Coordinates of C-alpha atoms in Angstrom, one line a residue:
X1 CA 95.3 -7.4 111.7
X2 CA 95.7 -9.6 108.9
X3 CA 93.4 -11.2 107.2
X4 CA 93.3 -15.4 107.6
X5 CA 93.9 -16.1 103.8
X6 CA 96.9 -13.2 104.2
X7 CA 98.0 -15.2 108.0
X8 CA 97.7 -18.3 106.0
X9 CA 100.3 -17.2 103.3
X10 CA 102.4 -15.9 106.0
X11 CA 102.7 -19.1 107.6
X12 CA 103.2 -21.1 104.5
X13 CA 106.0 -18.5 103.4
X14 CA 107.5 -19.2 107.0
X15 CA 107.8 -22.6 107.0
X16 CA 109.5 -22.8 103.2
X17 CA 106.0 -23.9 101.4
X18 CA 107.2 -22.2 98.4
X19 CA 105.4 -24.8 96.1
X20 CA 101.7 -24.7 97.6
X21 CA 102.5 -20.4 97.2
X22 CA 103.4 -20.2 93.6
X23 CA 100.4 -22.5 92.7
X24 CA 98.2 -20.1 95.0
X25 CA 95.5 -18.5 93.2
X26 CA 95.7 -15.0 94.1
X27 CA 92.6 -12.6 95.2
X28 CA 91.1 -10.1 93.2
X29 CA 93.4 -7.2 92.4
X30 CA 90.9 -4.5 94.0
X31 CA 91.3 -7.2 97.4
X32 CA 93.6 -5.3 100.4
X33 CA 95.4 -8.8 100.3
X34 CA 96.6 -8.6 96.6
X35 CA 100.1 -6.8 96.8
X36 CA 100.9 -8.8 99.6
X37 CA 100.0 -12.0 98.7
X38 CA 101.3 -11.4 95.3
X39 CA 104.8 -10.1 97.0
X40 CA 105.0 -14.0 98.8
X41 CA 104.4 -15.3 95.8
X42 CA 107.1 -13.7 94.1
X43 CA 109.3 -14.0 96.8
X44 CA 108.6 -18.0 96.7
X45 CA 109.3 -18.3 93.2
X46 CA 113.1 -16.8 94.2
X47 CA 113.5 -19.1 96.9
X48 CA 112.5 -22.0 94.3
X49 CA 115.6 -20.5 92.3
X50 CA 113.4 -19.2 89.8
X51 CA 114.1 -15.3 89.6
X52 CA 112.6 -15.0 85.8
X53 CA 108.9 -15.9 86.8
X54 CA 108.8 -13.0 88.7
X55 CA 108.9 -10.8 85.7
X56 CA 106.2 -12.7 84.7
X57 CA 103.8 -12.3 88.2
X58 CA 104.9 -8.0 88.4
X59 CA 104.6 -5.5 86.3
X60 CA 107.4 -3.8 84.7
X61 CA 105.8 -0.2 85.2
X62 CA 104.8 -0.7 88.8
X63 CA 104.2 1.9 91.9
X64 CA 104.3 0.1 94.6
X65 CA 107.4 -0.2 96.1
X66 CA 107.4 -3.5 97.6
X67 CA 107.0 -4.7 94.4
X68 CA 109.7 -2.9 92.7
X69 CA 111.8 -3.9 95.0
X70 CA 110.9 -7.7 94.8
X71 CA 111.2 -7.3 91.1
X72 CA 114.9 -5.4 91.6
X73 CA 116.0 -8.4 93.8
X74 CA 115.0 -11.2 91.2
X75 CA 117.0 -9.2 88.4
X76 CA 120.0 -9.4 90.8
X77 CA 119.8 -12.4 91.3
X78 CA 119.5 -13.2 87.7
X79 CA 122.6 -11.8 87.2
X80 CA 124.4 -12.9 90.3
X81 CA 126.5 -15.6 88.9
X82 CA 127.4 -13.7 85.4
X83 CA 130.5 -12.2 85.2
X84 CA 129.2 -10.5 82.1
X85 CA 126.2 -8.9 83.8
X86 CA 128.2 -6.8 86.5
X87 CA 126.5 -3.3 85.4
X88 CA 122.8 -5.1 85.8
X89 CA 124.1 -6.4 89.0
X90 CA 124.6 -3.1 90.4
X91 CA 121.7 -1.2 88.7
X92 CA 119.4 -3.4 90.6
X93 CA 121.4 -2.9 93.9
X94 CA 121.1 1.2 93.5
X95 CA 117.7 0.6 92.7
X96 CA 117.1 -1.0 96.0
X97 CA 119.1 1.5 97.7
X98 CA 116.8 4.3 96.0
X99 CA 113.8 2.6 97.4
X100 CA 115.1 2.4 100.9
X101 CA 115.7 6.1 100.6
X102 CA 112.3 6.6 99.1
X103 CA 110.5 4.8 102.3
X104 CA 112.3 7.1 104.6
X105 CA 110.4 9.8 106.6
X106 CA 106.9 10.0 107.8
X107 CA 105.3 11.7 104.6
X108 CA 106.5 8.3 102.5
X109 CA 103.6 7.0 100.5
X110 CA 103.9 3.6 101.8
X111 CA 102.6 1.4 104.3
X112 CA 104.4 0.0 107.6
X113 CA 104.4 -3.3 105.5
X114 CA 105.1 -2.1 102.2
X115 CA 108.5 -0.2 104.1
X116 CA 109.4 -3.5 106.0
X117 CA 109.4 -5.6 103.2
X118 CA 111.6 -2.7 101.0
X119 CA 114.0 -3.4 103.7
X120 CA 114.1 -7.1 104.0
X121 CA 114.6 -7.7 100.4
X122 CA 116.9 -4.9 100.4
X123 CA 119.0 -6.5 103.0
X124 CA 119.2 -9.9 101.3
X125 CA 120.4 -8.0 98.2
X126 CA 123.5 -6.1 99.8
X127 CA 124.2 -9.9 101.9
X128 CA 124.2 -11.9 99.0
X129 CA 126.6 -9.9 97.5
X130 CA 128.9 -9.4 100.4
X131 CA 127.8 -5.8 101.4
X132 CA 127.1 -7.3 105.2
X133 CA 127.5 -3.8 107.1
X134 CA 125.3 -2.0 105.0
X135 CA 122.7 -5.4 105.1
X136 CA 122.4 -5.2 108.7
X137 CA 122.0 -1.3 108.6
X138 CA 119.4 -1.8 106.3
X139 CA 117.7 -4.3 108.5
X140 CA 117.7 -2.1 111.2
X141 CA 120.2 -4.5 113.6
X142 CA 120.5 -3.5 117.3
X143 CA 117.8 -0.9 117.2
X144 CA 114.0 -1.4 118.2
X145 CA 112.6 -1.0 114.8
X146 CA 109.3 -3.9 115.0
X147 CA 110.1 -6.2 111.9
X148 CA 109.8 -9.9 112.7
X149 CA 111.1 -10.6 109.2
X150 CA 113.9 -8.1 109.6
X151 CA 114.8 -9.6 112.3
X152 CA 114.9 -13.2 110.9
X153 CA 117.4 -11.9 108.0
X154 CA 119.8 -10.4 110.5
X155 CA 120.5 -13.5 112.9
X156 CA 120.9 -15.8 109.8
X157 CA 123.5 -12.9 108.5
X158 CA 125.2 -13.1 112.1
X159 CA 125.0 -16.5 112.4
X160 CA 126.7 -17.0 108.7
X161 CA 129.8 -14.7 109.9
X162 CA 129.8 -17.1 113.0
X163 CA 128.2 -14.3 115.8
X164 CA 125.6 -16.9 117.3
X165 CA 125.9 -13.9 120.4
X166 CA 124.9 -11.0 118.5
X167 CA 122.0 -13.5 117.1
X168 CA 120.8 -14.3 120.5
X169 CA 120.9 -10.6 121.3
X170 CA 118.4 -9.8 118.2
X171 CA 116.2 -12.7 119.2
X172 CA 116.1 -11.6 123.1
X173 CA 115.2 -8.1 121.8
X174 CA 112.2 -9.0 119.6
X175 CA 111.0 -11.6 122.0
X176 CA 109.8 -8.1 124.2
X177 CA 107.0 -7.0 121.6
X178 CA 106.7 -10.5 119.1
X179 CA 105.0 -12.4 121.7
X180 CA 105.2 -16.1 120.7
X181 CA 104.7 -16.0 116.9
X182 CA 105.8 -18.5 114.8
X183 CA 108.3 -17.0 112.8
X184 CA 110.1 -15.9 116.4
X185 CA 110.4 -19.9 116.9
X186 CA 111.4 -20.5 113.8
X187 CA 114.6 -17.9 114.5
X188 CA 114.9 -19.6 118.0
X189 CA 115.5 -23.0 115.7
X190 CA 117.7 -21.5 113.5
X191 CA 120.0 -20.3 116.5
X192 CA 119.5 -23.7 118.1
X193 CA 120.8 -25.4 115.0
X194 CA 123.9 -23.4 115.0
X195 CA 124.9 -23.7 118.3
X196 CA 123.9 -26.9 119.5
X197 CA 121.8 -25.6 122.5
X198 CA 120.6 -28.1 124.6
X199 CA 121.6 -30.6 122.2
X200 CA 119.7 -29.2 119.1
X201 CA 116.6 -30.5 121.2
X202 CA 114.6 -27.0 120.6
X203 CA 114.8 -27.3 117.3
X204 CA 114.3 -30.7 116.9
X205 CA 110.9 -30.1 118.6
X206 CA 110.3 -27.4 116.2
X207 CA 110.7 -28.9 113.1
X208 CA 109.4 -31.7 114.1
X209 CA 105.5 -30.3 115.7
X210 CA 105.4 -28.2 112.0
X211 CA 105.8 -31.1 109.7
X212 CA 102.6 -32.8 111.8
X213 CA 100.5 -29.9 110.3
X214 CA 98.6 -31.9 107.9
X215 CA 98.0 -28.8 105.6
X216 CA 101.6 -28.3 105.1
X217 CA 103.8 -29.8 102.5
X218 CA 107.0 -28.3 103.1
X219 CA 110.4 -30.4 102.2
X220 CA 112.4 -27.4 103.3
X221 CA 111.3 -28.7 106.5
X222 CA 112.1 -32.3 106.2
X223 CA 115.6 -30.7 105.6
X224 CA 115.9 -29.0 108.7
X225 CA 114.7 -31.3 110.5
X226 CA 117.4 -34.0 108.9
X227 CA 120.2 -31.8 109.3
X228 CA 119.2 -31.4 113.4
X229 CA 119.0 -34.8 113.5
X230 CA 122.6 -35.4 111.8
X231 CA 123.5 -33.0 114.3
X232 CA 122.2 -35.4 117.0
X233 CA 124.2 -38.2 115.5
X234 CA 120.7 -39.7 114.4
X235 CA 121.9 -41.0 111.1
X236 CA 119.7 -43.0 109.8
X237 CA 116.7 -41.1 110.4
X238 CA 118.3 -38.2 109.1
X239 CA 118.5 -39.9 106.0
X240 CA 114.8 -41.0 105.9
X241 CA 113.9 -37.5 106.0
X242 CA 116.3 -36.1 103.4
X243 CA 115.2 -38.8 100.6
X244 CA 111.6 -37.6 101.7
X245 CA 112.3 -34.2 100.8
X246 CA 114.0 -34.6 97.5
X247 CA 110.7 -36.9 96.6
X248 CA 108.7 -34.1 97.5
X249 CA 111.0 -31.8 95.4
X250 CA 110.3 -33.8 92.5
X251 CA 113.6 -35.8 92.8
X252 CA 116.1 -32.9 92.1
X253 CA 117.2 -31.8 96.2
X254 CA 117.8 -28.2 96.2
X255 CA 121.3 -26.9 97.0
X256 CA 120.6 -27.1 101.2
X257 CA 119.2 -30.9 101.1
X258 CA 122.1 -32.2 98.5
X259 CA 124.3 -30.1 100.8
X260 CA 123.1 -32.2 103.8
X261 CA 122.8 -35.8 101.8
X262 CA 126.6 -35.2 101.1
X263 CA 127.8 -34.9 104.4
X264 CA 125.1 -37.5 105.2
X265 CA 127.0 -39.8 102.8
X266 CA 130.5 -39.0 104.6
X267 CA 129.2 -40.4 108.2
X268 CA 128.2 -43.6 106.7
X269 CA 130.6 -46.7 106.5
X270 CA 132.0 -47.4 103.6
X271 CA 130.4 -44.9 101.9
X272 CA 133.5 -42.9 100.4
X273 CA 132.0 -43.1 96.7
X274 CA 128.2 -41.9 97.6
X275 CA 129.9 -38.9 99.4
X276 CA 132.2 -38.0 96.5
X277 CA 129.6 -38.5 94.0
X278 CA 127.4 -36.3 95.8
X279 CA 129.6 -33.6 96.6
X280 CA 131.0 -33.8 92.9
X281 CA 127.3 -33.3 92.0
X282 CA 126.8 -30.6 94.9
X283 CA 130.2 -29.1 93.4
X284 CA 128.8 -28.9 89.6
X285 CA 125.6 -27.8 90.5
X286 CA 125.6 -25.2 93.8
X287 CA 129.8 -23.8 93.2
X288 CA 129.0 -21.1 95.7
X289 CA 127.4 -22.9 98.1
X290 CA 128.9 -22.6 101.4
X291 CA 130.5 -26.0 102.0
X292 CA 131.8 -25.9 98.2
X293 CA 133.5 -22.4 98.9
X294 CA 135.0 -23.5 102.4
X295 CA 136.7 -27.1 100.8
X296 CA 138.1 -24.7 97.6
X297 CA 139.8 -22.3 100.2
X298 CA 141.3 -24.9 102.4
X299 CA 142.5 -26.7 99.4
X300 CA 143.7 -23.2 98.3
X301 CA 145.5 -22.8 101.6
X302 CA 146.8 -26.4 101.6
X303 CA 148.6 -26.2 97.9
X304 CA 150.4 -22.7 99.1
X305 CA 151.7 -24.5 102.5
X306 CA 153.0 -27.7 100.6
X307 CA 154.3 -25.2 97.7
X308 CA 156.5 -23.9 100.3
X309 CA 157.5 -27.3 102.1
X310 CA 161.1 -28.8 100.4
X311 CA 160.9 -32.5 100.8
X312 CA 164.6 -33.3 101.7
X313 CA 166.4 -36.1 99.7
X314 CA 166.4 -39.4 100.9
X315 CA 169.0 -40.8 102.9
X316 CA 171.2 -43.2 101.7
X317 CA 173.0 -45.9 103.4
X318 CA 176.8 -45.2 103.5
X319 CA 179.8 -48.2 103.8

């Protein structure tokens, strides 16, 4: 059982409190709760897109293996948009499969934890650079193996490749043994969201009863709960709670919030200059984010077609 400073980190990691983690003052390095507190910490800094501090927070000659592998995903991630950098890119990917071959069998010096967390950062590794087969093998999709986290990674991978039933199916299957913890209705939001279940309403509710927790400052939140409510043709309150979470972001939005203010923008009227600006911005700032990629390929797809269209001469009036 954890312990309620460890549940607390947990909870703050869950509901995208990256900030209030990386100022965390961690415990004593003799303390059980060290290594994993430390590993949430690290991991927060790489959700705040800041991959180099976690050179600074581990160790470069490290045993544990839930920290070499957080350390392994931050240097691929370092290197993820350099075309230069291909050969670190893929040492740091074998070096997370070495690790998931080092947790395997029962005589492993690891524990439970220290194995489930190999594997989940593992699997965001081989997802983020388009290995999705071998992600979801790694997270142990469609088999029994107990990893709440695990879990969470694969629906968002199935829901990204547009398989909100093979989400539902993981969900349904951990809801046997995860009871009613929080990060299981956080994935029951996520699938929500992307399908539109009763009309986003679920995770409308969800969003909306964490950000009441006065001992949580979360913007990633605010987010959520503004694209939910865009979803729900709620407009202006969507609004309210997108420039509320780039305040709390310090007035730079992170690539999901800007994402979200863009098409924000677009729904207005009149509002055809906001939404360019923004997505110009979005564009410069986030190129592979997903709505970026998806407008480059249609526009892609659109030159080739009109390449191929001959516009016929005009006609001309004969005596």
């Amino acid at each position: 059982m954890d312990s309620p400073e460890l549940y607390h980190v947990k909870q703050q990691f869950t509901l995208g409190a990256y900030k209030s983690l990386v100022d965390l003052t961690l415990p004593d390095p003799d303390s059980p709760d060290y290594t994993p507190i430390l590993v949430y910490q690290a991991r927060a800094h790489l959700a705040l897109d800041n991959p180099s501090a976690v050179f600074t927070l581990v160790p470069s000659h490290v045993e544990n293996v839930a920290l070499k592998a957080v350390a392994a995903l931050a240097r691929y991630i370092c290197t993820e948009t350099d075309r230069a950098a291909e050969s670190e890119r893929d040492a740091a990917l074998e070096e997370l499969r070495d690790l998931c071959v080092e947790i395997e069998g029962d005589d492993a010096d690891a524990t439970e934890w220290e194995k489930g967390t190999v594997r989940v950062l593992a699997g965001t590794a081989f997802a983020r650079a388009g290995e999705v087969e071998e992600a979801l093998e790694t997270l142990g999709a469609g088999t029994d193996a107990r990893n709440l986290e695990a879990v969470a990674y694969t629906v968002q991978i199935y829901l990204s490749i547009h398989r909100p039933d093979l989400a539902r199916k993981e969900f349904e299957r951990a809801k046997r043994w995860a009871e009613d913890d929080l990060l299981l209705q956080h994935i029951e939001a996520a699938i929500g969201l992307a399908t539109g279940r009763d009309a986003y309403a679920d995770a409308h509710a969800f969003f909306t009863e964490q950000l009441a927790n006065p001992s949580l400052t979360s913007p990633r939140l605010l987010t959520a709960r503004g694209v939910a409510r865009l979803l729900r043709g709620e407009l202006s309150a969507a609004k309210s709670d997108l420039e509320e979470a780039q305040a709390q972001m310090g007035g730079k939005p992170d690539a999901e919030t800007l994402g979200a203010q863009t098409v924000a923008a677009g729904l207005g009227t009149a509002k055809t200059a906001e939404a360019e600006q923004l997505f110009s911005r979005l564009e410069s700032e986030h190129p592979t984010f997903p709505l970026v990629l998806d407008l480059e390929r249609k526009a892609a797809a659109f030159d080739e077609l009109a390449a191929k269209f001959a516009v016929p001469p005009l006609a001309t009036a004969s005596a």
